[in-house]
Short mmCIF file of C-alpha atoms in Angstrom, two decimals:
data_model
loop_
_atom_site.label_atom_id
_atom_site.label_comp_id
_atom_site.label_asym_id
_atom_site.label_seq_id
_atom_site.Cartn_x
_atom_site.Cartn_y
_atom_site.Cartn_z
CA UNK A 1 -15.31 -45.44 -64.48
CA UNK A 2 -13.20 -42.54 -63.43
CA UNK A 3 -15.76 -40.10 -63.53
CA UNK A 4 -17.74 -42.04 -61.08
CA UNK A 5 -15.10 -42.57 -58.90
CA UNK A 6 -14.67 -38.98 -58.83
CA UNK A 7 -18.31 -38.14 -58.54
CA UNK A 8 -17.59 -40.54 -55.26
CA UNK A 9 -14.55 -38.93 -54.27
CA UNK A 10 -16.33 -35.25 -54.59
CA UNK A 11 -19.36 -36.02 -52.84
CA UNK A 12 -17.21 -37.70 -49.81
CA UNK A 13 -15.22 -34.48 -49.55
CA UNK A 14 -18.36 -32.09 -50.01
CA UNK A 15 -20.14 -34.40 -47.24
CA UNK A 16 -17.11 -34.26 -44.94
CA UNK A 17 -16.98 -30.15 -45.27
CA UNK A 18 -20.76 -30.16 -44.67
CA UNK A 19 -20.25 -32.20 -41.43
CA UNK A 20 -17.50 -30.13 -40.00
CA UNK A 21 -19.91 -26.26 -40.94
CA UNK A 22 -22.42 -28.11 -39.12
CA UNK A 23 -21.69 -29.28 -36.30
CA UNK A 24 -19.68 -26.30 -35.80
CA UNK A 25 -22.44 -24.14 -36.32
CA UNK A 26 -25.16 -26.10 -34.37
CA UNK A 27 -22.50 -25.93 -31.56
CA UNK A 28 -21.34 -22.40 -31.62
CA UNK A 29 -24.96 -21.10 -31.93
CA UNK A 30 -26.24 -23.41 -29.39
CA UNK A 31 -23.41 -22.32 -26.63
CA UNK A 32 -24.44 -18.69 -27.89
CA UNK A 33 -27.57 -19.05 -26.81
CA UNK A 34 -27.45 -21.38 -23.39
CA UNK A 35 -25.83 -17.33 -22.32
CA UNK A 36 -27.31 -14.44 -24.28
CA UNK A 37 -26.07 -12.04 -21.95
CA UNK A 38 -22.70 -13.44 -22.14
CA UNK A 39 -22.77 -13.04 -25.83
CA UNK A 40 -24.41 -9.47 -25.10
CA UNK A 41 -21.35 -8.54 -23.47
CA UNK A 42 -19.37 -9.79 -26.09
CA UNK A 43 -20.90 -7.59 -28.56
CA UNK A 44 -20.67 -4.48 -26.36
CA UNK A 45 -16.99 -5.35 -26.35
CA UNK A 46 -16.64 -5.50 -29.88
CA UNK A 47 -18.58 -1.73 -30.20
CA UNK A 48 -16.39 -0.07 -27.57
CA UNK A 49 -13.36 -0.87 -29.36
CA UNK A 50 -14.58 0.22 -32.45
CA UNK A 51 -15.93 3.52 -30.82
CA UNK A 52 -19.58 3.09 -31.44
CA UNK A 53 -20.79 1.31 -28.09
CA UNK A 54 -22.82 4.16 -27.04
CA UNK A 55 -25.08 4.63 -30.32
CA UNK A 56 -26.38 1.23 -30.39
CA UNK A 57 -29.38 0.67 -27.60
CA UNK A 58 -29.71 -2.29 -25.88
CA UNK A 59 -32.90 -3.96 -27.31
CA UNK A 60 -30.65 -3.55 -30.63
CA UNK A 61 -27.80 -5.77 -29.28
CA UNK A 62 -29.96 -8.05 -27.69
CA UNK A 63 -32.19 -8.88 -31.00
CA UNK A 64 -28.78 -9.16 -32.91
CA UNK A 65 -27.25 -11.46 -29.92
CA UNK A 66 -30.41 -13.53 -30.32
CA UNK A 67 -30.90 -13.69 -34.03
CA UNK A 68 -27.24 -14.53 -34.90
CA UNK A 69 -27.30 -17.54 -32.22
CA UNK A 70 -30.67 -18.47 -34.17
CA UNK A 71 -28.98 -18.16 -37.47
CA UNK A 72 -26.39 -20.38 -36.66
CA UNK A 73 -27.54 -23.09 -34.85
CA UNK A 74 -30.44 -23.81 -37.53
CA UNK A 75 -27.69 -23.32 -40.23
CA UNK A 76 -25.99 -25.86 -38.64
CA UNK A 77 -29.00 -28.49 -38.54
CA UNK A 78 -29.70 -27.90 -41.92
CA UNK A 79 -26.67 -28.86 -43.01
CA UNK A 80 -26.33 -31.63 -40.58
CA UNK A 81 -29.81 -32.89 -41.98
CA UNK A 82 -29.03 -31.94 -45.67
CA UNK A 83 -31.50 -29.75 -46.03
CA UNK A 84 -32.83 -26.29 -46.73
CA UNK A 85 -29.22 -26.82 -49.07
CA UNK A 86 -30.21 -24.08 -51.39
CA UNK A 87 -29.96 -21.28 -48.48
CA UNK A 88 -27.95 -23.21 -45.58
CA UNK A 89 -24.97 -23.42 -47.96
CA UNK A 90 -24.49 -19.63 -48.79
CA UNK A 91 -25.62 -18.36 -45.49
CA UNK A 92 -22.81 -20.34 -43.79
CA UNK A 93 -20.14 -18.83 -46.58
CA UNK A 94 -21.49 -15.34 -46.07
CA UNK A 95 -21.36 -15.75 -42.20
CA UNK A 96 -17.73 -17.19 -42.76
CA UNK A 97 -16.72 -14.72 -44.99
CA UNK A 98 -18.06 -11.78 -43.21
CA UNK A 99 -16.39 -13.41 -39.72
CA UNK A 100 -12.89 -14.43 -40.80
CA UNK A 101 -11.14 -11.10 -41.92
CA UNK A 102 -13.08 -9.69 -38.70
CA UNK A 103 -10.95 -12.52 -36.98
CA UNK A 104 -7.82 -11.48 -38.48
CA UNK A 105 -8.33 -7.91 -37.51
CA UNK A 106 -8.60 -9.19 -34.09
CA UNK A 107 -5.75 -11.33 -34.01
CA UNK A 108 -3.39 -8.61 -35.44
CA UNK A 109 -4.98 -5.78 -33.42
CA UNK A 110 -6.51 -7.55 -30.49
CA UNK A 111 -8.70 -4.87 -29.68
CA UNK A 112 -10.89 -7.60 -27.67
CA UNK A 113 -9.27 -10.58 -25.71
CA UNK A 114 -10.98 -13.24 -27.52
CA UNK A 115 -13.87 -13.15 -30.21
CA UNK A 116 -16.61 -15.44 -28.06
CA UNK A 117 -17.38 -17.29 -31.08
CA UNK A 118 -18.13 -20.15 -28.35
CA UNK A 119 -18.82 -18.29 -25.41
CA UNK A 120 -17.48 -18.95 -22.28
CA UNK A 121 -17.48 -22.81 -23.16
CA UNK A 122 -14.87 -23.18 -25.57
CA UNK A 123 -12.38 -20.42 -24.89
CA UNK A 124 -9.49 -19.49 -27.92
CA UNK A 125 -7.07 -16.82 -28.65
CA UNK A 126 -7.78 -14.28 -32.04
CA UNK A 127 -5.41 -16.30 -34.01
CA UNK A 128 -6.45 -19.66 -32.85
CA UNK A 129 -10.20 -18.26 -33.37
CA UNK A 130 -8.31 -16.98 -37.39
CA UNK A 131 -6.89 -20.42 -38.10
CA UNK A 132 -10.25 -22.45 -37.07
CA UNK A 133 -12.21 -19.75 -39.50
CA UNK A 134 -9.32 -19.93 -42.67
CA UNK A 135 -11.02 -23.69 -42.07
CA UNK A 136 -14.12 -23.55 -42.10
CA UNK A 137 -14.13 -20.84 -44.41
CA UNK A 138 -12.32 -23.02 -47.33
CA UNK A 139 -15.20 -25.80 -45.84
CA UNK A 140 -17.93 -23.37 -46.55
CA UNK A 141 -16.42 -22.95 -49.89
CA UNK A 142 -16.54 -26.21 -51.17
CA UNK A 143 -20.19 -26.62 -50.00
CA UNK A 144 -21.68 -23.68 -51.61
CA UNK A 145 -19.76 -24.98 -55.06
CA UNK A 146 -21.56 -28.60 -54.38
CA UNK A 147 -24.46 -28.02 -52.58
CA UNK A 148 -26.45 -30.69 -55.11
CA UNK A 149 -23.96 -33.14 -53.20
CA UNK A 150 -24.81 -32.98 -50.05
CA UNK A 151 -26.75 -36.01 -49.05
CA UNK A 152 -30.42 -35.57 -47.31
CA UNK A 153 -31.28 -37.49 -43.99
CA UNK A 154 -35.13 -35.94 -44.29
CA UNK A 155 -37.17 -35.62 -47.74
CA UNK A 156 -38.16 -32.53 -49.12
CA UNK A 157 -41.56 -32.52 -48.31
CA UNK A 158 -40.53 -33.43 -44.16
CA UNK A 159 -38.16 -30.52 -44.42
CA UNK A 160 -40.34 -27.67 -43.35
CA UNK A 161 -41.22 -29.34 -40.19
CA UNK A 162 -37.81 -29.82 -38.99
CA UNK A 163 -37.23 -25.82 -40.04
CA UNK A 164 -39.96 -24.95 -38.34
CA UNK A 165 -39.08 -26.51 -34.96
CA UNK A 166 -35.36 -25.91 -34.85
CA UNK A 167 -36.17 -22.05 -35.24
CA UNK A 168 -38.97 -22.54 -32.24
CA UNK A 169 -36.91 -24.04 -30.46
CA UNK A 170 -33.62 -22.15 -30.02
CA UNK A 171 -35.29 -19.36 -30.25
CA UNK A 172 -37.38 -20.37 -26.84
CA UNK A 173 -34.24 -21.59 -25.72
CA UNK A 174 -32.52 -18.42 -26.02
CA UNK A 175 -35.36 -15.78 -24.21
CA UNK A 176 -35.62 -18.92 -21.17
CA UNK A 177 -32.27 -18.63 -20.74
CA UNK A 178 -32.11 -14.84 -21.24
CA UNK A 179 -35.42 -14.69 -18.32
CA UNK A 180 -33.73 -17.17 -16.36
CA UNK A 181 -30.02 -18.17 -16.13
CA UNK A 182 -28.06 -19.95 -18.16
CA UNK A 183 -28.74 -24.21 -17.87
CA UNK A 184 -24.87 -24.31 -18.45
CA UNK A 185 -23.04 -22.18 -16.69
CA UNK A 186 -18.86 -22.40 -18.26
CA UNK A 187 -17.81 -19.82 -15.86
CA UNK A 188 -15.77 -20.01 -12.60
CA UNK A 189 -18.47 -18.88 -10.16
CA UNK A 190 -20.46 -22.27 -10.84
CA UNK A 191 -22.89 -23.85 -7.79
CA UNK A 192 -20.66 -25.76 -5.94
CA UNK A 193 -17.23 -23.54 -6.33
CA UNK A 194 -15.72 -22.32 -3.40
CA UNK A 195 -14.63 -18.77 -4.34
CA UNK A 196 -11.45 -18.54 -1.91
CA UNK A 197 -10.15 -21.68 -3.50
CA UNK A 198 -10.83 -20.82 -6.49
CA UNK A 199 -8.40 -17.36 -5.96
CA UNK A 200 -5.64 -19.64 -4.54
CA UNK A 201 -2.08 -20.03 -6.08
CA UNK A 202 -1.64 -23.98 -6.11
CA UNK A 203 1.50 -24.97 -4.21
CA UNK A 204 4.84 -24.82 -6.42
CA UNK A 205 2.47 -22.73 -9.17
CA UNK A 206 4.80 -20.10 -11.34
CA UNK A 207 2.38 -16.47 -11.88
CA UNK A 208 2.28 -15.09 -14.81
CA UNK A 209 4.90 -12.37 -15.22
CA UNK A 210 3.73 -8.38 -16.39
CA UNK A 211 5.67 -5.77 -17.32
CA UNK A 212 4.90 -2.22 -16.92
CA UNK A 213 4.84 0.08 -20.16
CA UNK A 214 4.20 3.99 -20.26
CA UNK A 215 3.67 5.84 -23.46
CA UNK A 216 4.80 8.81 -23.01
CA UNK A 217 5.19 12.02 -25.34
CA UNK A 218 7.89 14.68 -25.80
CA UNK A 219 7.94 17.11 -28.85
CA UNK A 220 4.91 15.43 -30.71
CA UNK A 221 6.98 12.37 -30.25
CA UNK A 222 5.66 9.50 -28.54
CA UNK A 223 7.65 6.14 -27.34
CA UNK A 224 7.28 3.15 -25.04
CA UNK A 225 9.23 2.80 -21.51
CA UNK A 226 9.80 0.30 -18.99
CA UNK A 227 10.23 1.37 -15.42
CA UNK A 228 14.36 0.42 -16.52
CA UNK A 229 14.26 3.29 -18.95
CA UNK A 230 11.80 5.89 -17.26
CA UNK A 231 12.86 9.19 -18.75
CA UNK A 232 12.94 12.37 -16.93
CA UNK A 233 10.46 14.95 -16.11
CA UNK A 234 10.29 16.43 -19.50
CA UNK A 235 8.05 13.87 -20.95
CA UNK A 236 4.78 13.98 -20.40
CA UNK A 237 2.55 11.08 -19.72
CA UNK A 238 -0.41 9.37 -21.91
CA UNK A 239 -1.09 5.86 -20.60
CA UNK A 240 0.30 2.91 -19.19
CA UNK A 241 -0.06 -0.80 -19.96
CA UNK A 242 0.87 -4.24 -18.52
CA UNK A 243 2.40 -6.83 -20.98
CA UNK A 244 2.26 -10.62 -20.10
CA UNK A 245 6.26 -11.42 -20.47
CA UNK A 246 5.93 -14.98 -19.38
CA UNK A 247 2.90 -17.38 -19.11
CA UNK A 248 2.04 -18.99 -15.46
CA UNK A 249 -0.86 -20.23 -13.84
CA UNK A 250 -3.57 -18.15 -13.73
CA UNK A 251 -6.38 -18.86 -10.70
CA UNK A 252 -9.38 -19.46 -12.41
CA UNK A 253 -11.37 -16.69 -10.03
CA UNK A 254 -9.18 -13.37 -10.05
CA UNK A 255 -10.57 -9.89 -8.93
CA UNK A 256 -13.20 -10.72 -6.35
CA UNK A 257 -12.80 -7.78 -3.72
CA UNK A 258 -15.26 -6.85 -1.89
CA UNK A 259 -14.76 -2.99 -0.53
CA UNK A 260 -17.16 -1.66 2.07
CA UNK A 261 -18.71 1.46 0.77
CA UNK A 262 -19.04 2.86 4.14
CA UNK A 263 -15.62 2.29 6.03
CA UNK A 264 -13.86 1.37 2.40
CA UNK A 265 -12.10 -1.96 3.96
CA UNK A 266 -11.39 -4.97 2.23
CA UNK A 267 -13.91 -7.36 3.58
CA UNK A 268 -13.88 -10.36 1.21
CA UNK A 269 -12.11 -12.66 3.44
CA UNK A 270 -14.44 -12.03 6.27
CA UNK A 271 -17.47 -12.98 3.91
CA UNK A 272 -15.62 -15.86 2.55
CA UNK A 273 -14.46 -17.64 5.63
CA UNK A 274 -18.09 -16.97 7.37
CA UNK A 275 -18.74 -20.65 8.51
CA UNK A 276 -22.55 -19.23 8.72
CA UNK A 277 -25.16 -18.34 5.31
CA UNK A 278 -24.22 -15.49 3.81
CA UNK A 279 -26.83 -13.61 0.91
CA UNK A 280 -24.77 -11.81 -1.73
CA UNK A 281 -27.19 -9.29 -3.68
CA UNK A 282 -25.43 -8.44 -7.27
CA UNK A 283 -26.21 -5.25 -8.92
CA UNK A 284 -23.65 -4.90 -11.20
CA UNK A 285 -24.99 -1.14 -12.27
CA UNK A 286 -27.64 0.08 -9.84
CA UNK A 287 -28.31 2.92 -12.55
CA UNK A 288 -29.18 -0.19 -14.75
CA UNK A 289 -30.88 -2.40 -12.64
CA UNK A 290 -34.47 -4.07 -12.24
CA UNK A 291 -36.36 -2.90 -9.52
CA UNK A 292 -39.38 -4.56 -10.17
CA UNK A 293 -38.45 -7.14 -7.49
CA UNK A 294 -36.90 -4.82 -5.24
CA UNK A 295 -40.35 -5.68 -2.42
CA UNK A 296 -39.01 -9.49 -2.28
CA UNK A 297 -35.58 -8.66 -2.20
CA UNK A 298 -36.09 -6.69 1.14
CA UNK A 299 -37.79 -9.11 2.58
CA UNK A 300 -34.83 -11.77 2.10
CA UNK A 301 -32.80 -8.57 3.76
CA UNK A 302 -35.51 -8.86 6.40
CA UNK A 303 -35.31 -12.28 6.97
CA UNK A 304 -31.44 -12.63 6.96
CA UNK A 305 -31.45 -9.51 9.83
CA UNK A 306 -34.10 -12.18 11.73
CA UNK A 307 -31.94 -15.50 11.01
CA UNK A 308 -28.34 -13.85 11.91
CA UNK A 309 -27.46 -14.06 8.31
CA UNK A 310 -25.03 -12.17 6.23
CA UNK A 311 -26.38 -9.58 3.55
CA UNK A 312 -24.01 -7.83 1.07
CA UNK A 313 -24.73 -5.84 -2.21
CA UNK A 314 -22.03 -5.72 -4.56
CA UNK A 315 -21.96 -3.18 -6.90
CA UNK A 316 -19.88 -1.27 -9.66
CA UNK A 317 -21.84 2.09 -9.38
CA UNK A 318 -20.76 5.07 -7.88
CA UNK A 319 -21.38 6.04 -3.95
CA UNK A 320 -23.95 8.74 -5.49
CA UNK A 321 -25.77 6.41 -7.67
CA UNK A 322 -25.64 3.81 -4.61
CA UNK A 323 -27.31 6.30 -2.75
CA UNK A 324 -29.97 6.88 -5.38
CA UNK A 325 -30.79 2.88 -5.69
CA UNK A 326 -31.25 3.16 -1.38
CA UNK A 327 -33.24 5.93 -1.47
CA UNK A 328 -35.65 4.73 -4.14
CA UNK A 329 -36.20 1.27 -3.09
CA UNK A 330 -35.62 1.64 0.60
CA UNK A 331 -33.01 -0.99 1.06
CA UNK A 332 -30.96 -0.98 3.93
CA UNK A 333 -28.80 -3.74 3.05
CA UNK A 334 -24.73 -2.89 2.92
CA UNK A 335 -23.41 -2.20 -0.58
CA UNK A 336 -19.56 -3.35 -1.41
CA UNK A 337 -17.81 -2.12 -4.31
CA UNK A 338 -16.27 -4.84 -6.87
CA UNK A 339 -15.23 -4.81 -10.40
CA UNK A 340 -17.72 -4.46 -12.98
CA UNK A 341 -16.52 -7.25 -15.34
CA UNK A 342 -16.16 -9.90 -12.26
CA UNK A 343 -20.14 -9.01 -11.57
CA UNK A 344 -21.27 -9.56 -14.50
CA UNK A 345 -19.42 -12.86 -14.70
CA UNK A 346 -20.17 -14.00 -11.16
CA UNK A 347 -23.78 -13.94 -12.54
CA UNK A 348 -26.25 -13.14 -15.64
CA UNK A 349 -28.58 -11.00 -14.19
CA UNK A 350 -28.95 -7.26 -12.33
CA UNK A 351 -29.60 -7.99 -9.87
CA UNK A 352 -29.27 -11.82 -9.02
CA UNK A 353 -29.00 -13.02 -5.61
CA UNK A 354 -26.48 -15.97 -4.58
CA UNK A 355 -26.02 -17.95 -0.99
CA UNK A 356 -23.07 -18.80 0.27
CA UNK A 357 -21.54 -20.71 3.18
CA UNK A 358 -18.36 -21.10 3.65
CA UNK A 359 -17.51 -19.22 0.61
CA UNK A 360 -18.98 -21.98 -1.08
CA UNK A 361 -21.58 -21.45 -3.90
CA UNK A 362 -24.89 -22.87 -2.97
CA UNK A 363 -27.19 -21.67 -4.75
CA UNK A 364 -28.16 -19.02 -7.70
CA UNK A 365 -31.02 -17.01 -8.44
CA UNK A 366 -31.85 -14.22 -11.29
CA UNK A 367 -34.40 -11.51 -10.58
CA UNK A 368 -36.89 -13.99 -11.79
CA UNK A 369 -36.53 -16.54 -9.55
CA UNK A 370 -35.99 -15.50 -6.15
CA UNK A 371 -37.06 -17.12 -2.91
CA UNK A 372 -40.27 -15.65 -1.58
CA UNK A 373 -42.10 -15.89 1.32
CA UNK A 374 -43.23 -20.04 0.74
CA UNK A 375 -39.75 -20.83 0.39
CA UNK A 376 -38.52 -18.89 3.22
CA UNK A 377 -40.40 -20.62 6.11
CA UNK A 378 -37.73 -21.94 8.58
CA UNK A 379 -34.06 -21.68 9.20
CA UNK A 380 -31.81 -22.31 6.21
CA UNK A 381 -30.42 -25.27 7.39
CA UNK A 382 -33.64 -27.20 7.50
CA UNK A 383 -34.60 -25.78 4.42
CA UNK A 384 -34.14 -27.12 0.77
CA UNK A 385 -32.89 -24.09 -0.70
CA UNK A 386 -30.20 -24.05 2.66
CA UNK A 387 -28.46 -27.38 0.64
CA UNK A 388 -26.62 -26.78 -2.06
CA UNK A 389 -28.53 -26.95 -5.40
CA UNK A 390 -28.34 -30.41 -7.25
CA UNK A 391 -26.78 -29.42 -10.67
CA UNK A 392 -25.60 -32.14 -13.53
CA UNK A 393 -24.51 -31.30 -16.78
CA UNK A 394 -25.30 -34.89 -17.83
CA UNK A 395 -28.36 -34.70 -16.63
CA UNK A 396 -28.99 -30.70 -18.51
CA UNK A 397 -27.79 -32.44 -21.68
CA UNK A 398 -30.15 -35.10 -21.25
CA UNK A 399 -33.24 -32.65 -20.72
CA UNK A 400 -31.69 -30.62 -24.23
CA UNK A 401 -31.75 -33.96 -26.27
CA UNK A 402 -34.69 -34.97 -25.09
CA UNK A 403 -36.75 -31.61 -26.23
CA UNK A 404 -34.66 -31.14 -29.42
CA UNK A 405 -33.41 -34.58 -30.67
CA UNK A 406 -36.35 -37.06 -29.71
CA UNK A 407 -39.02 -34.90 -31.27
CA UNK A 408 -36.64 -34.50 -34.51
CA UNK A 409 -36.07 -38.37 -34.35
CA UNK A 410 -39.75 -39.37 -34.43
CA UNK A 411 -39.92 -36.91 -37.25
CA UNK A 412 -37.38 -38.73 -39.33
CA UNK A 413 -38.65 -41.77 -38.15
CA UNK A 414 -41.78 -41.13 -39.67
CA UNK A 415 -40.48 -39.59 -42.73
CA UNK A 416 -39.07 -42.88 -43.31
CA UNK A 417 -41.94 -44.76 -42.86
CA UNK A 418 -44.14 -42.76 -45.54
CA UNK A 419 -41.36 -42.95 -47.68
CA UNK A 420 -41.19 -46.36 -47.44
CA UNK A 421 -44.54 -46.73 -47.75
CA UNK A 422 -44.84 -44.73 -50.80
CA UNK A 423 -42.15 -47.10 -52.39
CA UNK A 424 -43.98 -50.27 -51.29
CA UNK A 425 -46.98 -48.43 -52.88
CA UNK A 426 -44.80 -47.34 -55.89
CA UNK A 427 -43.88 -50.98 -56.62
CA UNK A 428 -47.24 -52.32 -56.40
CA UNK A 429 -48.79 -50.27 -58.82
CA UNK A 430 -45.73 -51.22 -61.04
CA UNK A 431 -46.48 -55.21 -60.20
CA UNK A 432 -49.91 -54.75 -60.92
CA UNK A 433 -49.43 -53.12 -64.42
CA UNK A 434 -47.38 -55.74 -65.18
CA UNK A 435 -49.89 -58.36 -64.86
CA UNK A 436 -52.67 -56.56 -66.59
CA UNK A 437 -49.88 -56.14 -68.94
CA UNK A 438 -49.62 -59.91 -69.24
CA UNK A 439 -53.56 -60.76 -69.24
CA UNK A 440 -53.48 -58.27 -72.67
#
């Protein structure tokens, strides 16, 4: 009696563990992949700081960025399914046991802000990221010891087919989102945001105090100042830092200046208060960029000159690479200037074209799917793509269960049903042996 009762307990802990890896898994890879490029960036983070950014091409990253979001997520429905238990359960412990002392590194060194482990959805700081990964590390654990225990919500011989789909299927998943843009978009500079209120401080809001800190060196000594303590001239300089003293409120957009290449003004609160349509061309790196498109992009330049429209390209490169980009694809479109980091988050693709009025978002497009010639008929205004773009979450997650979850249902739904059948079958043959059993 108390060996069963543990046998319960056991498999009620091992089930509870297995829960927790998966969903956690089928979540993490999933956000992973809604924003490859996010995660891209990520990972280019992560080989800057450790000084080996520039060896690794990008076709390498990108493969890695989509094969680890494949890894997980499917690690996560097997376990969630209880299946594939024999290679789910020690793939999650190696993943967790490769990613927690990583973790740790981070949180003691915080070389990189935050670890990404759930993208821009679910942001955490390196030791909150540590303490959820101490977790699921001990959870991982107790699964691989147990894996016999964890119970199975598809039989063996359905097993392969749910596989076989959740790797199609994130892995499709991943390269439309990667073509396209992301169907959730966790960042600031989402349709429907208006980018000047976004910067604003909130009435009564406390900023977040910095503090300036210079290394400097004297001797082959080197120490930290404050601008209190600045020594004199016989120190030389190495770098300076800000440290956050005290937390405030932080705007949720920061760093969006635009600064005319040309005459090197500030013009972002021209663009943003522009009561008329304004295009905004992003090309994060020019020296990087698609120009595969680059016909249909001067035509929207074109047809913005003809319609009285606005028509900025915002950029990160340098005036001689700038230069380059014009004289190679003809455009004669201004460029602005603008932090590199706050392009690439504004949007996930170089280039990618947004509309705005008002400073309101109304639209996005990647290289992929700009307006061309049939969309571009009339005036804005009495144009669809002149509104601003219909975009639910609800209804996104609705589209995702419906491809992923109703064909897995049916699946298990028919599992069910031959299993059942084979145990109405099972019991038949049993009842019928019986009663030639009897006739004997």
């Amino acid at each position: 009696m108390e060996t069963e009762k543990r046998h319960i307990i056991e498999g009620v802990v091992v089930n509870v563990c297995r829960f927790v890896l998966g969903v956690t898994f089928v979540f993490s890879g999933f956000v992973k992949a809604v924003d490859p490029m996010g995660f891209y960036y990520k990972v280019e983070d992560y080989l800057e700081a450790f000084g080996i950014g520039q060896w690794v091409p990008y076709i390498f990253i990108i493969f890695f960025v989509i094969g680890l979001s494949a890894v997980e997520f499917c690690v996560g429905i097997f376990l969630t399914f209880g299946i594939r238990r024999r290679v789910a359960s020690p793939i999650a412990l190696l993943l967790m046991a490769v990613m927690t002392p990583l973790t740790l590194y981070l949180a003691l060194f915080n070389p990189v802000s935050d670890c990404g482990c759930f993208g821009d959805a679910v942001v955490l700081t390196n030791w909150e990221t540590f303490g959820k990964n101490v977790v699921l590390l001990a959870a991982g654990f107790v699964v691989f010891r147990r894996a016999e225990r964890i119970w199975r919500f598809v039989s063996s011989k359905m097993e392969w087919m749910v596989s076989l789909y959740s790797f199609l299927f994130i892995f499709v998943f991943s390269f439309y989102c990667l073509a396209n843009l992301p169907v959730f978009d966790f960042r600031p500079y989402r349709i429907g945001v208006n980018i000047r209120q976004g910067m604003e401080m909130p009435e009564g809001a406390k900023p977040s105090v910095f503090e300036a800190r210079f290394i400097l060196e004297k001797d082959g000594e080197r120490r930290e100042f404050t601008l209190e303590d600045y020594p004199d001239s016989t120190w030389t300089f190495v770098e300076a830092r800000s440290v956050l003293v005290e937390e405030g409120y932080e705007p949720p957009i920061q760093n969006f200046a635009m600064m005319d290449v040309e005459t090197g003004e500030d013009i972002t609160q021209e663009v943003l208060t522009d009561t008329g349509y304004v295009f905004l061309l992003v090309v994060n790196r020019v020296e990087e960029a698609d120009d595969g498109n680059i016909d249909l992009i001067n035509e929207i330049y074109d047809y913005s000159v003809e319609h009285g429209y606005g028509f900025y390209a915002l950029t990160s490169s340098a005036r001689d690479e700038i230069e380059l980009w014009c004289d190679r694809t003809g455009a004669e479109y201004s460029f602005c200037q603008m932090d590199d980091i706050t392009l690439k988050t504004v949007i996930r693709s170089n280039p990618g074209l947004l509309l705005l009025k008002g400073g309101t978002i109304l639209n996005k497009w990647s290289d992929n799917q700009l307006p061309d010639e049939y969309d571009l008929t009339d005036t804005l205004d009495r144009l669809e793509i002149g509104r601003q773009k219909d975009v639910s979450d609800l209804r996104t997650v609705g589209y995702v269960l419906l491809w992923f979850f109703v064909p897995l249902t049916l699946v298990v739904a028919l599992d069910l049903a031959v299993v059942k059948r084979r145990e109405e079958k099972r019991r038949e043959a049993e009842r019928l042996a019986r009663e030639a059993e009897k006739k004997k």
